[in-house]
Coordinates of C-alpha atoms and ligand atoms in Angstrom, one line a residue:
Chain G
M1 CA 116.4 57.7 93.4
L2 CA 116.6 55.7 96.6
N3 CA 113.7 56.1 98.8
T4 CA 114.8 55.6 102.4
S5 CA 111.5 56.3 104.2
P6 CA 109.8 53.1 105.5
V7 CA 107.1 51.5 103.5
L8 CA 105.1 50.4 106.5
E9 CA 105.0 50.1 110.2
F10 CA 103.3 47.8 112.7
K11 CA 101.6 49.2 115.7
S12 CA 99.8 47.3 118.5
S13 CA 96.1 48.1 118.9
T14 CA 92.8 46.7 120.1
F15 CA 89.9 46.2 117.8
F16 CA 86.4 46.4 119.2
A17 CA 84.0 43.6 118.1
P18 CA 81.1 42.2 119.9
I19 CA 81.0 38.4 120.5
L20 CA 78.1 36.3 119.4
I21 CA 77.5 33.4 121.7
L22 CA 75.4 30.6 120.2
F23 CA 73.4 28.2 122.4
N24 CA 71.6 26.4 119.7
N25 CA 72.5 25.0 116.3
D26 CA 69.1 25.6 114.7
M27 CA 70.0 27.9 111.8
A28 CA 66.5 29.2 111.2
A29 CA 66.1 30.1 114.8
I30 CA 69.5 31.8 114.9
E31 CA 68.7 33.9 111.8
E32 CA 65.3 34.9 113.2
A33 CA 66.8 35.8 116.6
L34 CA 69.5 37.9 114.8
Q35 CA 66.9 39.7 112.8
D36 CA 65.1 40.5 116.0
K37 CA 68.2 42.0 117.6
I38 CA 69.1 44.0 114.6
S39 CA 65.6 45.5 114.3
L40 CA 66.2 47.0 117.8
A41 CA 69.2 49.0 116.7
P42 CA 69.7 48.6 113.0
E43 CA 72.3 51.4 112.7
F44 CA 74.3 50.1 115.5
F45 CA 74.6 46.6 114.1
K46 CA 74.9 47.5 110.5
D47 CA 78.2 46.4 109.1
S48 CA 79.4 45.5 112.7
P49 CA 82.3 43.2 113.0
L50 CA 81.5 40.1 115.0
I51 CA 83.3 37.3 116.8
V52 CA 81.5 34.0 116.8
D53 CA 81.7 32.0 120.0
L54 CA 80.9 28.3 119.8
R55 CA 82.1 27.2 123.2
E56 CA 78.6 26.6 124.6
L57 CA 77.5 24.7 121.6
N58 CA 80.5 22.4 121.6
K59 CA 80.1 21.8 125.4
Q60 CA 76.6 20.5 124.6
N61 CA 78.0 18.5 121.6
Q62 CA 75.8 20.4 119.2
D63 CA 77.4 20.5 115.9
L64 CA 77.2 23.5 113.6
D65 CA 78.4 24.2 110.1
F66 CA 80.6 27.2 110.5
T67 CA 80.5 28.1 106.8
Q68 CA 76.7 28.2 106.9
I69 CA 76.6 30.5 110.0
V70 CA 79.0 32.9 108.4
Q71 CA 76.8 33.0 105.3
I72 CA 73.8 33.9 107.6
L73 CA 75.8 36.5 109.4
R74 CA 76.9 38.2 106.3
R75 CA 73.4 38.1 104.8
V76 CA 72.0 40.0 107.8
G77 CA 74.8 42.6 107.7
F78 CA 77.5 41.5 110.0
F79 CA 81.2 41.0 109.3
P80 CA 82.4 37.9 111.1
V81 CA 86.0 38.5 111.9
G82 CA 86.8 35.7 114.4
I83 CA 85.9 32.4 115.8
R84 CA 86.5 31.1 119.3
G85 CA 85.7 27.9 121.0
G86 CA 85.3 26.0 117.7
N87 CA 86.1 22.4 117.2
E88 CA 88.6 21.1 114.8
Q89 CA 86.3 21.0 111.8
Q90 CA 84.9 24.5 112.5
N91 CA 88.4 26.0 112.9
K92 CA 89.3 24.4 109.6
Q93 CA 86.3 26.0 107.9
A94 CA 87.2 29.3 109.5
R95 CA 90.7 29.1 108.1
T96 CA 89.3 28.4 104.6
L97 CA 87.1 31.5 104.9
S98 CA 90.1 33.5 106.1
I99 CA 88.5 34.1 109.5
P100 CA 91.1 34.0 112.2
L101 CA 90.9 32.0 115.5
D102 CA 90.4 34.3 118.4
T103 CA 91.9 33.0 121.6
V104 CA 91.7 36.2 123.7
R105 CA 89.0 35.8 126.3
E106 CA 86.5 38.3 127.7
Q107 CA 87.6 41.3 125.7
S108 CA 84.4 42.4 124.1
S109 CA 80.7 42.7 125.1
S110 CA 78.6 39.8 124.0
I111 CA 75.4 39.3 122.2
S112 CA 73.7 36.1 123.3
I113 CA 71.5 34.2 120.9
G114 CA 69.6 31.1 122.0
E115 CA 66.9 29.9 124.3
T116 CA 68.9 29.9 127.5
Q117 CA 67.8 32.0 130.5
K118 CA 71.1 32.1 132.4
Q119 CA 72.3 35.0 130.4
E120 CA 69.7 37.3 131.9
T121 CA 72.1 38.6 134.5
A122 CA 73.1 42.2 134.0
P123 CA 75.4 42.5 131.0
Q124 CA 79.1 42.4 131.8
P125 CA 80.6 45.8 131.6
S126 CA 83.1 45.8 128.9
P127 CA 86.6 46.2 130.2
Q128 CA 87.5 48.3 127.2
P129 CA 87.0 52.0 127.4
E130 CA 85.9 52.1 123.8
V131 CA 82.2 52.2 124.4
P132 CA 80.6 51.7 121.0
V133 CA 78.9 55.1 120.7
A134 CA 76.8 54.2 117.7
K135 CA 78.3 54.5 114.2
Q136 CA 80.1 57.4 112.5
S137 CA 77.0 58.1 110.4
A138 CA 75.2 59.5 113.4
N139 CA 76.5 62.4 115.5
P140 CA 77.9 60.5 118.4
I141 CA 78.4 62.4 121.6
P142 CA 81.6 61.5 123.3
A143 CA 80.3 60.0 126.5
P144 CA 82.9 59.3 129.1
P145 CA 81.9 56.4 131.2
A146 CA 81.1 57.4 134.7
S147 CA 82.3 54.0 135.9
A148 CA 82.9 50.8 134.0
A149 CA 79.2 50.1 134.1
A150 CA 77.5 53.4 133.6
T151 CA 77.8 56.1 131.0
L152 CA 77.1 59.7 132.1
V153 CA 75.9 62.4 129.7
T154 CA 75.5 66.0 130.8
Q155 CA 74.8 67.8 127.6
P156 CA 71.5 67.9 125.9
I157 CA 70.9 65.2 123.3
R158 CA 69.5 66.9 120.2
S159 CA 67.4 65.7 117.3
G160 CA 69.5 63.4 115.1
Q161 CA 71.9 62.4 117.8
R162 CA 72.3 58.9 119.1
I163 CA 73.9 57.5 122.2
Y164 CA 74.8 53.9 123.0
A165 CA 75.9 52.6 126.3
S166 CA 77.1 49.1 127.0
G167 CA 76.0 49.4 130.6
D168 CA 73.7 51.8 132.3
L169 CA 73.0 55.2 130.7
I170 CA 72.5 58.3 132.9
I171 CA 71.4 61.5 131.2
L172 CA 71.1 64.8 133.1
S173 CA 69.8 67.0 130.2
Q174 CA 66.9 66.8 128.0
V175 CA 66.6 64.3 125.2
S176 CA 65.0 65.9 122.1
A177 CA 62.4 64.5 119.8
G178 CA 64.3 62.8 117.0
A179 CA 67.2 61.7 119.3
E180 CA 67.8 58.1 120.2
I181 CA 69.3 56.7 123.4
M182 CA 70.2 53.0 123.9
A183 CA 71.6 51.0 126.7
E184 CA 72.3 47.4 127.4
G185 CA 71.4 48.2 131.0
N186 CA 69.1 50.8 132.6
I187 CA 68.4 54.3 131.3
H188 CA 68.0 57.2 133.6
V189 CA 66.9 60.6 132.3
Y190 CA 66.8 63.3 134.9
N191 CA 65.0 65.7 132.6
T192 CA 62.4 65.6 129.8
L193 CA 62.5 62.6 127.5
R194 CA 61.1 63.4 124.1
G195 CA 63.0 61.1 121.8
R196 CA 63.4 57.3 121.7
A197 CA 64.7 55.4 124.6
L198 CA 65.7 51.7 124.3
A199 CA 66.9 49.9 127.5
G200 CA 68.1 46.3 127.7
V201 CA 68.9 46.2 124.0
H202 CA 70.7 43.0 124.3
G203 CA 67.7 41.3 125.8
N204 CA 68.0 42.2 129.4
T205 CA 64.4 42.0 130.5
A206 CA 65.2 43.3 133.9
A207 CA 66.4 46.6 132.6
R208 CA 64.3 49.7 133.4
I209 CA 63.9 53.2 132.2
F210 CA 63.5 56.0 134.8
C211 CA 62.6 59.5 133.7
F212 CA 61.6 62.9 135.1
D213 CA 59.2 63.9 132.4
L214 CA 57.9 61.3 130.0
Q215 CA 57.0 62.7 126.5
A216 CA 58.9 60.0 124.5
E217 CA 58.4 59.0 120.9
L218 CA 59.2 55.5 121.8
I219 CA 60.2 53.5 124.8
S220 CA 61.5 49.9 124.7
I221 CA 62.9 47.4 127.1
A222 CA 64.5 44.2 125.6
G223 CA 62.5 44.7 122.4
D224 CA 59.1 45.2 123.9
Y225 CA 58.0 48.7 123.1
K226 CA 55.4 51.4 123.2
T227 CA 55.2 54.3 120.8
S228 CA 54.0 57.9 121.4
E229 CA 50.6 56.8 120.2
D230 CA 50.2 54.5 123.2
L231 CA 52.1 56.8 125.5
N232 CA 50.0 59.9 124.7
K233 CA 46.9 58.3 126.1
Q234 CA 48.0 59.2 129.6
T235 CA 49.9 62.1 131.0
Y236 CA 52.2 61.8 133.9
T237 CA 52.7 64.5 136.5
S238 CA 55.6 63.0 138.3
P239 CA 58.7 61.1 137.4
V240 CA 58.1 57.6 136.1
Q241 CA 59.8 54.2 135.9
I242 CA 59.2 51.7 133.2
Y243 CA 59.8 48.0 133.4
L244 CA 58.7 44.7 131.9
Q245 CA 56.2 42.4 133.3
N246 CA 55.2 39.3 131.2
H247 CA 56.3 41.1 128.0
A248 CA 54.2 44.2 128.8
L249 CA 55.7 47.5 129.5
I250 CA 54.5 48.9 132.8
I251 CA 54.7 52.6 133.4
K252 CA 54.5 53.7 137.0
E253 CA 54.8 57.1 138.6
I254 CA 57.4 57.2 141.3
A255 CA 55.5 58.7 144.1
Chain R
M1 CA 92.6 86.4 117.6
A2 CA 89.2 86.8 116.2
R3 CA 86.0 85.4 117.6
I4 CA 84.2 83.4 115.0
I5 CA 80.4 83.6 115.0
V6 CA 78.2 81.3 112.9
V7 CA 74.7 82.4 112.1
T8 CA 72.8 79.2 111.5
S9 CA 69.4 77.6 111.5
G10 CA 68.9 74.4 109.6
K11 CA 65.6 75.7 108.1
G12 CA 65.8 78.1 105.2
G13 CA 64.4 81.6 105.0
V14 CA 64.2 82.3 108.7
G15 CA 66.4 85.4 108.7
K16 CA 70.1 84.2 108.8
T17 CA 71.3 86.7 106.2
T18 CA 69.3 89.5 107.7
T19 CA 70.8 88.7 111.1
S20 CA 74.4 88.3 109.8
A21 CA 74.3 91.7 108.2
A22 CA 72.7 93.3 111.2
I23 CA 75.0 92.0 113.8
A24 CA 78.1 92.4 111.7
M25 CA 77.2 96.0 111.3
G26 CA 76.4 96.3 115.0
L27 CA 79.7 94.9 116.1
A28 CA 81.6 97.2 113.7
K29 CA 79.6 100.2 114.9
A30 CA 80.6 99.3 118.4
G31 CA 84.2 99.7 117.3
H32 CA 85.3 96.2 116.5
K33 CA 86.9 95.4 113.2
T34 CA 84.5 92.8 111.7
A35 CA 84.3 90.6 108.6
V36 CA 81.2 89.0 107.4
I37 CA 81.4 86.0 105.1
D38 CA 78.7 84.7 102.8
F39 CA 78.9 80.8 102.8
D40 CA 75.8 80.5 100.6
V41 CA 77.7 79.6 97.4
G42 CA 75.6 80.0 94.4
L43 CA 73.0 82.3 95.9
R44 CA 74.8 85.4 97.1
N45 CA 72.4 87.4 99.2
L46 CA 74.6 89.1 101.8
D47 CA 76.1 91.6 99.4
L48 CA 72.6 92.7 98.4
I49 CA 71.4 93.2 101.9
L50 CA 74.6 95.2 102.6
G51 CA 74.2 97.1 99.4
C52 CA 77.6 96.3 97.9
E53 CA 76.6 94.0 95.1
R54 CA 77.9 96.3 92.4
R55 CA 81.4 96.3 94.0
V56 CA 81.9 92.6 94.0
V57 CA 85.0 91.7 92.0
Y58 CA 86.4 88.6 93.7
D59 CA 84.7 86.2 96.0
F60 CA 85.3 83.7 98.8
I61 CA 86.0 80.9 96.4
N62 CA 88.6 83.0 94.4
V63 CA 90.4 83.5 97.7
I64 CA 90.2 79.8 98.6
N65 CA 91.6 78.9 95.2
G66 CA 94.4 81.4 95.4
E67 CA 93.0 83.4 92.5
A68 CA 92.8 86.6 94.5
S69 CA 94.2 87.7 97.8
L70 CA 92.0 88.4 100.8
N71 CA 92.6 92.1 100.5
Q72 CA 91.5 92.1 96.9
A73 CA 88.3 90.3 97.7
L74 CA 87.2 92.0 100.9
I75 CA 84.8 94.8 100.3
R76 CA 84.7 97.7 102.8
D77 CA 81.2 98.7 103.8
K78 CA 80.1 102.1 102.7
N79 CA 78.5 103.0 106.0
C80 CA 81.1 101.8 108.4
N81 CA 84.8 101.5 107.8
L82 CA 85.4 98.8 110.3
L83 CA 83.1 96.4 108.4
Y84 CA 84.3 94.2 105.6
I85 CA 82.3 91.8 103.4
L86 CA 83.6 88.6 101.8
P87 CA 80.9 87.7 99.2
A88 CA 80.0 84.3 98.0
S89 CA 80.5 83.1 94.5
Q90 CA 77.5 83.1 92.2
T91 CA 79.0 80.9 89.5
R92 CA 80.8 78.2 91.4
D93 CA 79.2 75.2 93.0
K94 CA 79.4 74.2 96.6
D95 CA 82.1 71.7 96.2
A96 CA 84.6 74.5 95.8
L97 CA 84.3 75.1 99.5
T98 CA 86.8 72.8 101.3
Q99 CA 87.5 72.6 105.0
E100 CA 91.2 73.3 104.5
G101 CA 90.4 76.3 102.3
V102 CA 87.9 77.8 104.7
G103 CA 90.3 77.2 107.6
K104 CA 93.1 79.0 105.8
V105 CA 90.9 82.0 105.0
L106 CA 89.6 82.2 108.6
D107 CA 93.1 81.9 110.0
E108 CA 94.3 84.8 107.8
L109 CA 91.2 86.9 108.7
S110 CA 91.8 86.1 112.4
K111 CA 95.0 88.0 112.4
E112 CA 93.4 91.3 111.4
F113 CA 89.8 91.1 112.6
Q114 CA 88.1 91.0 116.0
Y115 CA 84.9 89.3 114.9
I116 CA 84.2 87.1 111.9
V117 CA 80.5 86.5 111.2
C118 CA 79.7 83.4 109.0
D119 CA 76.4 83.6 107.2
S120 CA 75.4 79.9 106.9
P121 CA 73.3 78.5 104.0
A122 CA 70.2 76.6 104.9
G123 CA 70.2 72.9 105.4
I124 CA 72.5 70.5 107.2
E125 CA 74.8 69.7 104.2
K126 CA 78.3 70.6 103.4
G127 CA 78.0 74.4 103.2
A128 CA 76.2 74.7 106.5
N129 CA 78.6 72.3 108.2
L130 CA 81.7 74.2 106.9
A131 CA 80.2 77.5 108.1
L132 CA 79.9 76.2 111.7
Y133 CA 83.0 74.0 111.8
F134 CA 85.4 76.7 113.0
A135 CA 82.9 78.6 115.1
D136 CA 83.4 79.8 118.7
D137 CA 79.8 81.1 119.0
A138 CA 76.6 80.1 117.3
F139 CA 73.6 82.3 116.8
V140 CA 70.8 79.9 116.2
V141 CA 68.1 81.8 114.3
T142 CA 64.7 80.3 114.9
N143 CA 61.2 81.3 113.9
P144 CA 58.3 80.6 116.3
E145 CA 57.0 77.6 114.4
I146 CA 57.5 74.0 115.1
S147 CA 59.5 73.0 111.9
S148 CA 62.0 75.8 112.5
V149 CA 62.4 74.8 116.1
R150 CA 62.9 71.2 115.2
D151 CA 65.6 72.1 112.6
S152 CA 67.3 74.3 115.1
D153 CA 67.4 71.5 117.6
R154 CA 69.0 69.3 114.9
M155 CA 71.5 72.0 114.1
L156 CA 72.4 72.2 117.8
G157 CA 73.2 68.5 117.7
I158 CA 75.6 69.1 114.8
L159 CA 77.1 72.1 116.5
S160 CA 77.9 70.0 119.6
S161 CA 79.3 67.0 117.6
K162 CA 80.7 68.1 114.3
S163 CA 82.6 71.2 115.0
R164 CA 86.3 71.7 115.4
R165 CA 85.9 72.3 119.1
A166 CA 84.0 69.1 119.5
E167 CA 86.6 67.1 117.5
R168 CA 89.4 68.6 119.6
N169 CA 87.5 68.1 122.8
E170 CA 87.7 71.8 123.5
E171 CA 85.2 73.9 125.3
P172 CA 82.0 73.6 123.3
I173 CA 80.7 76.3 120.9
K174 CA 78.6 78.9 122.9
E175 CA 75.0 78.6 121.6
Y176 CA 72.6 81.5 121.6
L177 CA 69.0 81.7 120.6
L178 CA 67.7 84.4 118.3
L179 CA 63.9 84.3 117.9
T180 CA 63.1 86.1 114.7
R181 CA 60.0 87.1 112.8
Y182 CA 58.2 87.0 116.1
D183 CA 54.6 88.3 115.8
A184 CA 53.2 88.8 119.2
D185 CA 49.6 89.1 118.0
R186 CA 49.8 85.8 116.2
V187 CA 51.4 84.2 119.2
K188 CA 48.4 85.4 121.3
L189 CA 46.1 83.9 118.8
G190 CA 47.9 80.6 119.1
E191 CA 49.0 80.7 115.5
M192 CA 52.7 80.8 116.5
L193 CA 54.7 79.3 119.2
S194 CA 55.5 81.5 122.2
L195 CA 58.9 82.2 123.5
E196 CA 58.1 79.7 126.3
D197 CA 57.1 77.0 123.9
V198 CA 60.3 77.4 122.0
Q199 CA 62.5 77.5 125.1
E200 CA 60.8 74.3 126.4
I201 CA 62.3 72.5 123.5
L202 CA 65.6 74.4 122.9
S203 CA 66.4 75.8 126.3
L204 CA 69.1 78.1 125.1
H205 CA 70.5 81.4 126.2
L206 CA 68.2 83.9 124.6
L207 CA 70.1 86.7 122.9
G208 CA 67.0 88.5 121.6
I209 CA 63.6 88.5 120.0
I210 CA 63.4 90.2 116.6
P211 CA 59.8 91.2 115.8
E212 CA 58.2 90.7 112.4
S213 CA 58.6 94.1 110.9
K214 CA 58.1 95.7 107.5
S215 CA 61.3 97.7 108.0
V216 CA 63.3 94.5 107.3
L217 CA 62.2 94.3 103.7
S218 CA 62.6 98.0 103.1
A219 CA 66.0 98.0 104.6
S220 CA 67.1 95.1 102.4
N221 CA 65.6 96.8 99.3
A222 CA 67.7 99.8 100.2
G223 CA 70.8 97.8 100.8
I224 CA 71.2 99.0 104.4
P225 CA 71.3 96.6 107.3
V226 CA 68.1 97.1 109.4
I227 CA 70.2 97.7 112.5
L228 CA 70.9 101.2 111.0
D229 CA 67.2 102.0 111.0
E230 CA 67.1 103.1 114.6
K231 CA 63.4 103.9 114.5
S232 CA 62.4 100.4 113.5
E233 CA 61.6 97.8 116.1
A234 CA 63.6 95.2 114.3
G235 CA 66.6 97.6 114.2
Q236 CA 66.4 98.2 117.9
A237 CA 66.0 94.5 118.6
Y238 CA 69.2 93.8 116.7
A239 CA 71.0 96.6 118.5
D240 CA 69.9 95.0 121.8
V241 CA 71.2 91.6 120.6
V242 CA 74.7 93.0 119.8
A243 CA 74.8 94.9 123.1
R244 CA 73.9 91.7 125.0
Y245 CA 76.4 89.7 123.1
L246 CA 79.1 92.2 124.0
G247 CA 78.1 91.7 127.7
E248 CA 75.7 94.5 128.4
E249 CA 72.5 93.6 130.4
R250 CA 69.4 94.7 128.6
P251 CA 65.9 93.6 129.4
H252 CA 64.1 91.7 126.7
R253 CA 61.4 93.5 124.8
F254 CA 59.0 92.9 121.9
I255 CA 57.6 89.8 123.6
D256 CA 54.2 91.2 124.1
G257 CA 54.1 93.3 121.0
K258 CA 54.0 96.4 123.1
Q259 CA 57.4 98.1 123.3
G260 CA 58.5 98.8 126.8
F261 CA 56.6 96.0 128.5
F262 CA 59.6 94.2 129.8
R263 CA 59.5 90.7 131.0
R264 CA 62.8 89.7 132.4
L265 CA 61.2 86.4 133.4
F266 CA 61.9 85.0 130.0
G267 CA 65.5 85.8 130.0
G268 CA 66.5 82.2 129.2
R269 CA 69.3 80.4 130.9
K270 CA 72.7 81.9 131.4
Ligands
ATP301 N1 62.2 90.3 111.4 C1 61.7 90.2 110.1 N2 60.6 90.8 109.8 C2 60.1 90.7 108.5 N3 60.7 90.0 107.5 C3 61.9 89.4 107.8 C4 62.4 89.4 109.1 N4 63.6 88.7 109.1 C5 63.7 88.3 107.8 N5 62.7 88.6 107.0 C6 62.5 88.3 105.6 O1 62.5 86.9 105.5 C7 63.1 86.6 104.2 C8 64.3 85.6 104.5 O2 65.3 86.3 105.2 P1 66.8 85.9 105.1 O3 67.2 86.0 103.7 O4 67.6 86.8 106.1 O5 66.7 84.5 105.6 P2 67.9 83.3 105.5 O6 67.7 82.5 106.7 O7 69.2 83.9 105.2 O8 67.4 82.6 104.2 P3 68.2 81.4 103.4 O9 68.0 80.2 104.2 O10 67.6 81.3 102.1 O11 69.7 81.8 103.4 C9 63.6 87.9 103.6 O12 62.6 88.3 102.6 C10 63.6 88.9 104.7 O13 63.3 90.2 104.3
MG302 MG1 70.7 83.5 103.7

C-alpha cells in the first residue's frame, strides 16, 4: 500500500547551550577550573551541551588541541556541541569529531574559564527567554523573567525544588529546607530562607544575597560558602545582606 | 464537572485513608454525589475502613484495563447512597496504573459525580504522583512531627510542579492543611510540634485539626468512617473540615485539647 504521509519535517528552532570561553591553554588548569564550576551546581551542568569559544585564545596566539579539550569536557560530563572562534587546525579537528562550527554570536550565556579579571562585570542577560531552570530531573518552577535580567518567583519554593536564574533572582515567598536557589547574579529573598542559596554561580564575586530571615542550610557566593553549621552560631533579628570580601562571606544586618 | 480532591502526605501512616473515607462520607452526607478511589495498589485499605471489603468484585485496575465497566466496579456505600467506592487491586502491581488510564476513569466519573476523592499511597513515587496529577484540590495530611512536615513540604513542591494544572499553566491546585493525630498534651510537653511550628514551615490554609483519638481505631475496626461517630472528637473535627471545605466558617477547635476553647488566631492563611 502506498503511504502518502510524510516521513519527516524540518522546523526551525533554537537550542540552548552555554558557551565556554577559554582564556588559557593550560589543560590541567582548565580541567580543575571546570571541576570547581561543576561542584557548585552539579545537577545543572550534568550532561549540559556546550559551545567552546576559542576566540580569546587565538587572539593571544595561544594554541590549543581541540581534540584534547573535547576529551576533557566529555570526561567531566559536558556534551560539546559547537566550536566558535577556532583556527583552521581546530576547526578541522572539530569536523573530524562531528562538532559543527558555530558562527552565531551572543546567543547563549557564557561560562568563563581562565585567570582573567575582566569578565567580572555582571553577567550578560541572555537574550533568549529560555532561562535554564535546572534540569528535568528536579521539579523546576516555571519562572517568568521579570525583565531580561531578573527572574521573579512569587510562589513558595518547597523541599526538593530547584530554581536557576541567569540574572538576578527575586523571591517573594519562603524557600523551604531542602530547596535550592541559584543565580548568576544577586539573590533576593523577601521571606524566610531555609534552603540553599547560591549567588554568582558563574564566578561573579560581586553578587550578593539579601534576605529577610536567614535560616539557610547553605549560602554561597561565587563558590565561597557557609553551611548551617557556621550560620547557626549567630541569629539575626533583621534582614541581612551577604557579600564577599577577600574570599570570606560577610553577613551584615541591614539596619 | 466533578471537583477532584487528592488526599496526600508523602510520609506513610499519617491518616490519609482515614481522612479520605471521612471526608468522602462527609461530602456525600452533605448531599453531593461522591466517589472515593483507592490509589494504593497492592495494599487495599480504603474498603476496610468503609466496611465494604466483602463486596469487592472488580477494582480500579480492572476498569483501567477495560475488564470491567465503572458501574460494575463502583461499590455503593451501605450508610449513604450518594457515596461510591472504587477499590484498589490487591493482586496487581503499581505499574498497572497509567496516567492515560487514570485520566480516562476520572473523566468518566466526572460526568456523574460532584466530588472525586483520591486516596494517595505514601511516598513520592508513581502511585502518589498519579493520584495528585489530575487534582483540583489537595488535602495535605500532616502529623505534628518534623519528618511528616518535611515530607508534606516536599509533596507541596510536587503538587505545584508535576500536576496537570502545573503542566498546562492553569490555576494551581488549591492546597489545604489537615493536621491529624494532634495530641494537645504532648504538644504542651514539647514532644510534638504545635500548629504554629507546623505553619511556620508550611504556611498553608488550615482546614482542620484532627485530634488523636481512640475512636478512629474503633471506627475502622467496625468499618464505619469516623465522621459518622458524632460523639467522637475526631468525628466532629472531620465534620468541621468538610463544612469548611464547602465554604462554611467554623472556628478551629481541639488545639488546646479542651473542646470549646476556640482560637481563631491560628486560622491560617486564606
Ligand atoms: N486521628 C487519629 N487518631 C488516632 N489514630 C489515628 C488517627 N488517624 C489515623 N490513625 C491511625 O493511624 C494509622 C494509619 O492511618 P491511615 O491508614 O489512615 O494512614 P495512611 O496515611 O492512609 O497510611 P498509608 O500511608 O499506609 O496509606 C491507622 O491505624 C489509623 O487508625
Ligand atoms: Mg492509606
